[in-house]
PDB file of C-alpha atoms and ligand atoms in Angstrom:
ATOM      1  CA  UNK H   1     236.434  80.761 -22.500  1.00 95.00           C
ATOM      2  CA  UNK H   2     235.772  80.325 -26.166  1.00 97.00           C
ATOM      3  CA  UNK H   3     234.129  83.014 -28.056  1.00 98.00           C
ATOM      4  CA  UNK H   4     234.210  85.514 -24.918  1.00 98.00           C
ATOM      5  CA  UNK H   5     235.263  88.870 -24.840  1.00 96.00           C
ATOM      6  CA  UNK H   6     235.399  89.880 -21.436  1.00 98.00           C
ATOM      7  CA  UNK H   7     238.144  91.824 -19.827  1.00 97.00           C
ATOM      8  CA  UNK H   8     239.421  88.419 -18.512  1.00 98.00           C
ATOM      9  CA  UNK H   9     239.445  86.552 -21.607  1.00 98.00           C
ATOM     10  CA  UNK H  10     240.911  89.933 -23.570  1.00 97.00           C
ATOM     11  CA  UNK H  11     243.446  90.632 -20.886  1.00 98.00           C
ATOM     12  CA  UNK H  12     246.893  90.960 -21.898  1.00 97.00           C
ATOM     13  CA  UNK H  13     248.396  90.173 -18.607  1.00 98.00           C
ATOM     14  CA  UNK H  14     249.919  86.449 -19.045  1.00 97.00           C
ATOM     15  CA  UNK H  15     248.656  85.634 -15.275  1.00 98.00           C
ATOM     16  CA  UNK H  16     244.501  86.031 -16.874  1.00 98.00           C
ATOM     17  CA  UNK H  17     245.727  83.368 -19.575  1.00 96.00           C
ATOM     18  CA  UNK H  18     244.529  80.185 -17.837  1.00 96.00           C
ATOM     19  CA  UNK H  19     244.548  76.785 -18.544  1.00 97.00           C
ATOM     20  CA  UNK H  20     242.505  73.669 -17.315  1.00 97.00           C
ATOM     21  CA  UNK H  21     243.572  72.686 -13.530  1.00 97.00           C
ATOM     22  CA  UNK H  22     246.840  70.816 -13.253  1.00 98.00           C
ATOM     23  CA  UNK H  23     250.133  70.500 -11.336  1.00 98.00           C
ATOM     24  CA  UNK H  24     253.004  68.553 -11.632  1.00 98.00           C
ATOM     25  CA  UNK H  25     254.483  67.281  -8.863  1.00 98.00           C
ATOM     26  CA  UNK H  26     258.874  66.780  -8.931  1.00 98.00           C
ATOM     27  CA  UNK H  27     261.378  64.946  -5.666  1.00 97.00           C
ATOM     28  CA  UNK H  28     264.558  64.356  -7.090  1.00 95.00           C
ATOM     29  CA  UNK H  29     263.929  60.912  -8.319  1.00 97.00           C
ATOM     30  CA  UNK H  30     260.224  60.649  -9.608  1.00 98.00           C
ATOM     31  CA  UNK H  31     257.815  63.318 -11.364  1.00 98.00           C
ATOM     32  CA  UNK H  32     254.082  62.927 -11.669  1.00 98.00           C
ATOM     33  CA  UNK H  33     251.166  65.013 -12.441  1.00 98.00           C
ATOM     34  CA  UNK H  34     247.836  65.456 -11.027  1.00 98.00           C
ATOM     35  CA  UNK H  35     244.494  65.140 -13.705  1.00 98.00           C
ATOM     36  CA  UNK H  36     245.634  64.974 -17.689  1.00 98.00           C
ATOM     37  CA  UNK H  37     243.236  67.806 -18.502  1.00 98.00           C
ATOM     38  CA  UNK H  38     242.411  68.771 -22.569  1.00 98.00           C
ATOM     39  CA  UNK H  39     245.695  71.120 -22.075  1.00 98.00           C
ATOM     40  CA  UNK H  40     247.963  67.987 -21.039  1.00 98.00           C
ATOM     41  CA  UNK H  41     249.710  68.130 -24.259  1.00 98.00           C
ATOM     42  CA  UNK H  42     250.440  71.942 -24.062  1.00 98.00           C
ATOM     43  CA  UNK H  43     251.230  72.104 -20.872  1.00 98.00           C
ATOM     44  CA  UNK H  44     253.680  69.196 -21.204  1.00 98.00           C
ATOM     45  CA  UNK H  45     255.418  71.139 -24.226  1.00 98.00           C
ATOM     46  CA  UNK H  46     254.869  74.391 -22.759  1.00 97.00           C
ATOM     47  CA  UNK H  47     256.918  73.597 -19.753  1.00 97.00           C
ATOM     48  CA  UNK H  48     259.001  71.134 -21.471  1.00 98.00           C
ATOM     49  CA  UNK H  49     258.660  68.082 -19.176  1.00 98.00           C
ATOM     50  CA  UNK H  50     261.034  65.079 -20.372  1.00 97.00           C
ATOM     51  CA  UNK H  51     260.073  62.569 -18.193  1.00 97.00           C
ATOM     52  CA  UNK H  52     256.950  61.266 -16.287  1.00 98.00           C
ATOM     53  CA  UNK H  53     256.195  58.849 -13.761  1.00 98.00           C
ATOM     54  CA  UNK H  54     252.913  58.571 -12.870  1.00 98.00           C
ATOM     55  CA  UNK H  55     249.790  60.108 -13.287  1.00 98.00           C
ATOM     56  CA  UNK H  56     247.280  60.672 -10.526  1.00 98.00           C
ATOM     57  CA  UNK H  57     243.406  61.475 -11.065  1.00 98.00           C
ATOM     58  CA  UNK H  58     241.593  63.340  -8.781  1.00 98.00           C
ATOM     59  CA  UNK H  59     238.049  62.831 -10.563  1.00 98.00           C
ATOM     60  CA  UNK H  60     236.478  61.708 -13.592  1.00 97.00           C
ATOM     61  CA  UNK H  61     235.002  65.050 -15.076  1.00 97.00           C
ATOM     62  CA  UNK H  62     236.359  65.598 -18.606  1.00 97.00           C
ATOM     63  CA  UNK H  63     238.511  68.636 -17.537  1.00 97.00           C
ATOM     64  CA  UNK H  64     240.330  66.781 -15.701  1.00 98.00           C
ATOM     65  CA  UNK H  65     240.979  63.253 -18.022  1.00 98.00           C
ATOM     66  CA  UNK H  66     240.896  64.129 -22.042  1.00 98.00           C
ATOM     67  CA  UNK H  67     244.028  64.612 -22.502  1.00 98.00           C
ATOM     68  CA  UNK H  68     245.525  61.043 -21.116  1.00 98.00           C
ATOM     69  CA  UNK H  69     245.771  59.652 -24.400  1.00 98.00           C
ATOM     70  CA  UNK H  70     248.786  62.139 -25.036  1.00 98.00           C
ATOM     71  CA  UNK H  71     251.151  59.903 -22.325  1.00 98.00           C
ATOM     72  CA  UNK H  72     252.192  58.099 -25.457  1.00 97.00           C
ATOM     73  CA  UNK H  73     254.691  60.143 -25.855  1.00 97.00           C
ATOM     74  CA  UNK H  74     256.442  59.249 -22.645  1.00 98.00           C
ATOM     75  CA  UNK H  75     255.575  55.595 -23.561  1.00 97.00           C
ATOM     76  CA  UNK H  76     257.831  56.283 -26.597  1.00 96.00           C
ATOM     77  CA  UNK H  77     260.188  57.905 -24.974  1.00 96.00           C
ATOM     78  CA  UNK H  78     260.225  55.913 -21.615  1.00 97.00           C
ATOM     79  CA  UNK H  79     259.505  52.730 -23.198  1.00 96.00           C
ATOM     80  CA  UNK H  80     257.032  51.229 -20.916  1.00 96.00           C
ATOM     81  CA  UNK H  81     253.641  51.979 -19.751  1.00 97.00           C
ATOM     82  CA  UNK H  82     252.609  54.809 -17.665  1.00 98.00           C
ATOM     83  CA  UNK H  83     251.317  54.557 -14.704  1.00 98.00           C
ATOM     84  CA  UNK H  84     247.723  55.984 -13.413  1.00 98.00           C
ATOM     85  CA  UNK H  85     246.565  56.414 -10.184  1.00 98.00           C
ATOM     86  CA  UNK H  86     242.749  56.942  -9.777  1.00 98.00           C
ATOM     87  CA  UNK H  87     239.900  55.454  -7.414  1.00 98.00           C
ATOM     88  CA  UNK H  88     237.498  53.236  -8.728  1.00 98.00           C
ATOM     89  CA  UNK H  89     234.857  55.759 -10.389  1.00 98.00           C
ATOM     90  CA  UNK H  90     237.411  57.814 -12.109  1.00 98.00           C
ATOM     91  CA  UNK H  91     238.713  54.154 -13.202  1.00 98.00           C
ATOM     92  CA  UNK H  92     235.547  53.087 -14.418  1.00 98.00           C
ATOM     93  CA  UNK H  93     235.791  56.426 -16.304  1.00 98.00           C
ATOM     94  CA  UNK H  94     239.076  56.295 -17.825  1.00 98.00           C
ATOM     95  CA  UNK H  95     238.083  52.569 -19.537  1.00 97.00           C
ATOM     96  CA  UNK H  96     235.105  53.974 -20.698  1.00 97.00           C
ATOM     97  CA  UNK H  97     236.672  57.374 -22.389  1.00 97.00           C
ATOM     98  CA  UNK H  98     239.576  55.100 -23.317  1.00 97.00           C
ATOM     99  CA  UNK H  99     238.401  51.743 -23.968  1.00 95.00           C
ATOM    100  CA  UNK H 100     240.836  51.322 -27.396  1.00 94.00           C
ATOM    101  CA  UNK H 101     243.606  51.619 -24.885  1.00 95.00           C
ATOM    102  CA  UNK H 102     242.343  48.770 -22.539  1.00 93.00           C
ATOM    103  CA  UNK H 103     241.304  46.096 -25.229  1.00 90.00           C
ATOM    104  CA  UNK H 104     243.082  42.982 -26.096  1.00 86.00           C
ATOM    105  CA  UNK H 105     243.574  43.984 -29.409  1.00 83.00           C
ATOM    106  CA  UNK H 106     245.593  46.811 -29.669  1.00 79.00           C
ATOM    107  CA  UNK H 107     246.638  48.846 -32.640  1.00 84.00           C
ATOM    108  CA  UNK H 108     249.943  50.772 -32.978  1.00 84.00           C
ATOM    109  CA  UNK H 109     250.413  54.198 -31.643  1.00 88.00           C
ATOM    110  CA  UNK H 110     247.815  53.812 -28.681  1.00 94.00           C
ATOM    111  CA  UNK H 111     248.622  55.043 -25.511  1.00 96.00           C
ATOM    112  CA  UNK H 112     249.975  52.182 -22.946  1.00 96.00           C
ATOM    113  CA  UNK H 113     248.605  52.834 -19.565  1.00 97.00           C
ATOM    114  CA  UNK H 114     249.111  50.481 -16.335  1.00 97.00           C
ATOM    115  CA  UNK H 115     246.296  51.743 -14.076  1.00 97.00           C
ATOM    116  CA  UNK H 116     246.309  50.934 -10.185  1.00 98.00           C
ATOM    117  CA  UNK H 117     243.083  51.432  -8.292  1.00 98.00           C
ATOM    118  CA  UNK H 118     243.485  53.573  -5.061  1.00 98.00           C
ATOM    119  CA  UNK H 119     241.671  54.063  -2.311  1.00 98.00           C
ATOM    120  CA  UNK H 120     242.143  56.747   0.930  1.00 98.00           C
ATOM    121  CA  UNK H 121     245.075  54.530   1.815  1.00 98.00           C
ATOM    122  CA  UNK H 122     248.238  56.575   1.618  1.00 98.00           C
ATOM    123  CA  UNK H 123     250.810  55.317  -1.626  1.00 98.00           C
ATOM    124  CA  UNK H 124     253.996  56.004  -2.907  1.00 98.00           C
ATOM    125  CA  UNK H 125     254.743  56.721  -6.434  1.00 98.00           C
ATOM    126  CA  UNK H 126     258.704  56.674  -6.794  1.00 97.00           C
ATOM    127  CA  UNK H 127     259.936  58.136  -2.821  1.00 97.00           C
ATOM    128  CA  UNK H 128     256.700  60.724  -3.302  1.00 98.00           C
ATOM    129  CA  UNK H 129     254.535  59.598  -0.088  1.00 98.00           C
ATOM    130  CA  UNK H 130     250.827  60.910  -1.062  1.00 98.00           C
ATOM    131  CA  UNK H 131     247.766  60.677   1.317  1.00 98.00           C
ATOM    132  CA  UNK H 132     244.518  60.942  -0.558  1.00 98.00           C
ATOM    133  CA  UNK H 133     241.902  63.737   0.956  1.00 98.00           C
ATOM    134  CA  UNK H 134     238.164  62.593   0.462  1.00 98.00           C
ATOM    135  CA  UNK H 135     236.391  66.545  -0.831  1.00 98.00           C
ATOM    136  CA  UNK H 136     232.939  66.726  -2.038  1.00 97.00           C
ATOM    137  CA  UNK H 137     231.978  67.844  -5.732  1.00 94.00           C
ATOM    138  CA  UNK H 138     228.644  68.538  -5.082  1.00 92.00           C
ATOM    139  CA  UNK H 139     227.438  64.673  -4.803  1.00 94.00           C
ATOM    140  CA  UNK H 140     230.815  63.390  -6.291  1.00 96.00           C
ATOM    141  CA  UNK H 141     233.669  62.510  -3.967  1.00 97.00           C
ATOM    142  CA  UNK H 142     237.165  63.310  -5.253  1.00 98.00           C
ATOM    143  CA  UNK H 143     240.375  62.842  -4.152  1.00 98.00           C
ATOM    144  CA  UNK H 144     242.102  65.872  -2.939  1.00 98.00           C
ATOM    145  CA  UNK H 145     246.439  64.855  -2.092  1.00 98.00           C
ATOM    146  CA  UNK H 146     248.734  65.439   0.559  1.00 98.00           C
ATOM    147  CA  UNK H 147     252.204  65.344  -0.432  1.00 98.00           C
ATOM    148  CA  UNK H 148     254.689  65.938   2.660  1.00 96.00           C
ATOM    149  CA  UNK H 149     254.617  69.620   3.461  1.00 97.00           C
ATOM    150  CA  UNK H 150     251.542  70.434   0.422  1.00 98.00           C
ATOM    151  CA  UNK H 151     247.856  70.341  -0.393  1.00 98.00           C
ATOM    152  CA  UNK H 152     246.086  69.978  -3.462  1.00 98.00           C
ATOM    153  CA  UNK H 153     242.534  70.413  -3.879  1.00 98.00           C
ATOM    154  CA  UNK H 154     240.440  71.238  -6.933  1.00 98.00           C
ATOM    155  CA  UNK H 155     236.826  70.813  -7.821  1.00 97.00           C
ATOM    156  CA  UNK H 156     235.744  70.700  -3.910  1.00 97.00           C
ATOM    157  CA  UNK H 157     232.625  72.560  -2.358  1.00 95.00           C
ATOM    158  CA  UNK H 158     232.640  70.807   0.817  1.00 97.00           C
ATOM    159  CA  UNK H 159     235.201  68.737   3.070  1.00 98.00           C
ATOM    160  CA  UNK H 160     233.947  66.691   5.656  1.00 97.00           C
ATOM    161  CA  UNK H 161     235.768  67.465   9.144  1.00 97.00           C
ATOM    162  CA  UNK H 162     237.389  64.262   9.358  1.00 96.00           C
ATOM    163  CA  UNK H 163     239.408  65.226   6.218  1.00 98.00           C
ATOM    164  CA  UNK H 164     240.431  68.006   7.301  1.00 98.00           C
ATOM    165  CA  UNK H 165     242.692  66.722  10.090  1.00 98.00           C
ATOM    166  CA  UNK H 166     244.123  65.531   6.715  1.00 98.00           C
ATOM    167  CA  UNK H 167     245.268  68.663   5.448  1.00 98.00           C
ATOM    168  CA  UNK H 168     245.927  70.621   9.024  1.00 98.00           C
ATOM    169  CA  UNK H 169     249.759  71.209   9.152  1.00 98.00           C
ATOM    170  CA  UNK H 170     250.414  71.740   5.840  1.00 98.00           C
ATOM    171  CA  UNK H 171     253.020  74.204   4.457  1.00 98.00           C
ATOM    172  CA  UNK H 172     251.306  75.601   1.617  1.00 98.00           C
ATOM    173  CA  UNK H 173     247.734  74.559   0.153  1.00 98.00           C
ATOM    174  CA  UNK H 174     246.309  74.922  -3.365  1.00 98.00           C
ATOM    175  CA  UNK H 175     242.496  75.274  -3.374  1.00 98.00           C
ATOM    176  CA  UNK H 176     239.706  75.350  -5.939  1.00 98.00           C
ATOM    177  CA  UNK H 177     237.782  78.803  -5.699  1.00 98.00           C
ATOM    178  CA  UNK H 178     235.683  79.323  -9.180  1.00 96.00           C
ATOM    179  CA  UNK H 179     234.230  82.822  -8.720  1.00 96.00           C
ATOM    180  CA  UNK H 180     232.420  85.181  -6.390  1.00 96.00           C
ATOM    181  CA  UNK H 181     228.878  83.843  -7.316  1.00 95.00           C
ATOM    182  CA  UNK H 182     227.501  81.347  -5.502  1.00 94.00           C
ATOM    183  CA  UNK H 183     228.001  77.369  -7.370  1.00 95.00           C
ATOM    184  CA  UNK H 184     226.383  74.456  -7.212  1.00 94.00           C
ATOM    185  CA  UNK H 185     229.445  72.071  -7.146  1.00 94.00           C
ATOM    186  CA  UNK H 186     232.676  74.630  -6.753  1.00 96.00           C
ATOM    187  CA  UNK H 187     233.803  76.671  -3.450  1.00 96.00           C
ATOM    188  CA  UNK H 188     233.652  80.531  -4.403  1.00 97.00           C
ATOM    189  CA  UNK H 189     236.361  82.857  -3.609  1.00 98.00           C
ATOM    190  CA  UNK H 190     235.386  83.811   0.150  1.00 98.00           C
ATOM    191  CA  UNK H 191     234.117  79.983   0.364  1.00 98.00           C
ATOM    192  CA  UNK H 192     237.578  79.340  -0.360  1.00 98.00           C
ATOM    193  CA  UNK H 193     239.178  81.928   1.868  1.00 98.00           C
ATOM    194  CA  UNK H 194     237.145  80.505   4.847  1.00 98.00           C
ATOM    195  CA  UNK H 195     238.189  77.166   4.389  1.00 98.00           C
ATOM    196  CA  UNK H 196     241.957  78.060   4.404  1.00 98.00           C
ATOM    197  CA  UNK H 197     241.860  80.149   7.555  1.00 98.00           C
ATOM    198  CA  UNK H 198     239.565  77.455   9.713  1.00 98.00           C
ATOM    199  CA  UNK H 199     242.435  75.016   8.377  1.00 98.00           C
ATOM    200  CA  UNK H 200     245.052  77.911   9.377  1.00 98.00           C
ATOM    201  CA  UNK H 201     247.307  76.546   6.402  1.00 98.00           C
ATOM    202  CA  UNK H 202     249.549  79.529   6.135  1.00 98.00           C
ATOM    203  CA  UNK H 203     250.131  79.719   2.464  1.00 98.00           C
ATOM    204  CA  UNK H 204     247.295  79.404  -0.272  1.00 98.00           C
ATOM    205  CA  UNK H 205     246.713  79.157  -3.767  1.00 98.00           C
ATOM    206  CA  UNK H 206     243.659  78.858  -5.679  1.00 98.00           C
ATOM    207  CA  UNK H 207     242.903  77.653  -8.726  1.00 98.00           C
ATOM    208  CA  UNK H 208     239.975  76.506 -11.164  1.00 98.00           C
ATOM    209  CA  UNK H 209     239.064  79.700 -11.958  1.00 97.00           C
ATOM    210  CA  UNK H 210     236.692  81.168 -13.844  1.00 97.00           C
ATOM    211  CA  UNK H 211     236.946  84.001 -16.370  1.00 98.00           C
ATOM    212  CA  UNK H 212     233.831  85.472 -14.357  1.00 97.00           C
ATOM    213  CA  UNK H 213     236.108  85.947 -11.277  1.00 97.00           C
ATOM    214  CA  UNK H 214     237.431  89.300 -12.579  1.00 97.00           C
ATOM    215  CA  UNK H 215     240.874  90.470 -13.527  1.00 98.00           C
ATOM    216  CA  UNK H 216     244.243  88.612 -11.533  1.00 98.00           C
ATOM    217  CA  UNK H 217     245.583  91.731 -10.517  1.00 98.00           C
ATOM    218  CA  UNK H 218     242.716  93.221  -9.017  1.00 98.00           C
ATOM    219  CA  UNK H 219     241.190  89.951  -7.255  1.00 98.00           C
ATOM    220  CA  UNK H 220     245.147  89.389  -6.041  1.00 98.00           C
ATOM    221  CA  UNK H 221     244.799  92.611  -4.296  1.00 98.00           C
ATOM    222  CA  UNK H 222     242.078  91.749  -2.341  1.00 97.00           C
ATOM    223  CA  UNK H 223     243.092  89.097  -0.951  1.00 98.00           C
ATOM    224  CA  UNK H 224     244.242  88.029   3.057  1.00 98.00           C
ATOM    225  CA  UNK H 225     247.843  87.906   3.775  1.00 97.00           C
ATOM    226  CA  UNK H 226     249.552  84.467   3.085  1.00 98.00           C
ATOM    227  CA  UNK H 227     246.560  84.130   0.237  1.00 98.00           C
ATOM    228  CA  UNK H 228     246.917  84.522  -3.886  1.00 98.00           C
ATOM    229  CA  UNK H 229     245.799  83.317  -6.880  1.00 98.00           C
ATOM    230  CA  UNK H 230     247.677  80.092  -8.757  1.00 98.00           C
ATOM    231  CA  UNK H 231     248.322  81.301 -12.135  1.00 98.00           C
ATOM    232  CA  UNK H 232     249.610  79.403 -15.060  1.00 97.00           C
ATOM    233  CA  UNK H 233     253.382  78.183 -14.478  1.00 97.00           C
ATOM    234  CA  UNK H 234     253.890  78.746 -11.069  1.00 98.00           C
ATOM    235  CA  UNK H 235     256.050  77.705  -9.163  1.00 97.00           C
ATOM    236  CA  UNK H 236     256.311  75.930  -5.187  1.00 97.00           C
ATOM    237  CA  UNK H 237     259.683  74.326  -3.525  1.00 97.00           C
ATOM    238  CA  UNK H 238     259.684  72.851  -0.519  1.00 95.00           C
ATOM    239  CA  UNK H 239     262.489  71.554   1.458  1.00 89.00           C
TER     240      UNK H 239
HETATM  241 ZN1  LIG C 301     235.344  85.693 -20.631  1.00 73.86          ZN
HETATM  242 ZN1  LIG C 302     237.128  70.593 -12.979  1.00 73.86          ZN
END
């Protein structure tokens, strides 16, 4: 967090170095990611990503959109538009926060986006087969995904039970869990740890957390079996 000294945000241990929420998503023909946070650009450097598909939104909060107007460099690179993914609030959002991109009179160098409007139908983008997951944000719904044998969930603090037959079965699960603290509109850490043994998914991950959590190491050693915290630049293959 800006201007904070805590232990978290003084650590030296690379795994307390967090940016906003975010994965990408690879088969061996396509490549998306999930939310263009503020750290799109970074984390697109950072992990040197060449080539992108598709981007898919899971909500329109700011931590999980600013950074969209940074796909221009694939549109350079690519050639063509990119293409977004997002239900119909998050697309109200993005031509709101991005309205220079969606006007008729475009000037050079702005991002070109093709959006398509989903809904809890499952898609495709490239041969990735994704079946949305309808979470709760407090009052906001947002999309969590299902891609084959994986979950991904952020910004959640309640699932309704007919989702959850959604997610039952999968390989491996990321989950939001913010801190230990109770929150208005985030799962806390045993919130989050409930939620993945009712589902009985048999590996977990969680993510979007907060500085106020406490240290990675120490929290990681708490932790159930088959449970850990995401950290920045890991990694998940399934086959
Ligand atoms: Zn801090
Ligand atoms: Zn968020």
């Amino acid at each position: 967090m800006i201007g904070c000294d805590c232990e978290v945000c003084s650590s030296t241990d690379k795994k307390d170095k967090r940016l906003r929420a975010s994965i990408l998503v690879r088969s061996a023909k396509t490549t998306l990611v999930v939310d263009t946070g503020p750290d799109f650009r970074y984390q697109m450097l950072r992990q040197k990503v060449k080539h992108l598909d598709a981007v898919i939104f899971t909500h329109p909060h700011k931590d999980h959109l600013a950074g969209l107007d940074d796909v221009k460099a694939y549109n350079f690179h690519a050639k063509k538009p990119m293409n977004l993914y997002a239900d119909s609030l998050t697309e109200e959002a993005l031509r709101r926060d991005f309205y220079y991109a969606f006007t008729d009179t475009k000037y050079p160098g702005i991002p070109e986006l093709s959006l398509n409007t989903i809904t809890l139908d499952p898609f495709m983008v490239g041969d990735i087969p994704i079946v949305p997951i309808l979470v709760w944000h407090l009052k906001m719904p947002v999309m969590g995904f299902r891609f084959g044998k994986f979950t991904y969930i952020t910004d959640a603090n309640r699932i309704d039970e007919s989702e959850k037959e959604k997610i039952r079965g999968s390989e491996a699960m990321v989950l939001n869990a913010l801190r230990k603290q109770k929150h208005i509109s985030h799962f806390t850490l045993e919130e989050a740890i409930e939620m993945v043994e009712e589902l009985k998914v048999p590996k977990a991950y969680f993510t979007h957390i907060s500085h106020q959590l406490g240290l990675h190491a120490e929290i990681e050693s708490e932790l159930p079996d088959g449970i850990h915290l995401a950290y920045d630049g890991l990694e998940l293959e399934f086959t």
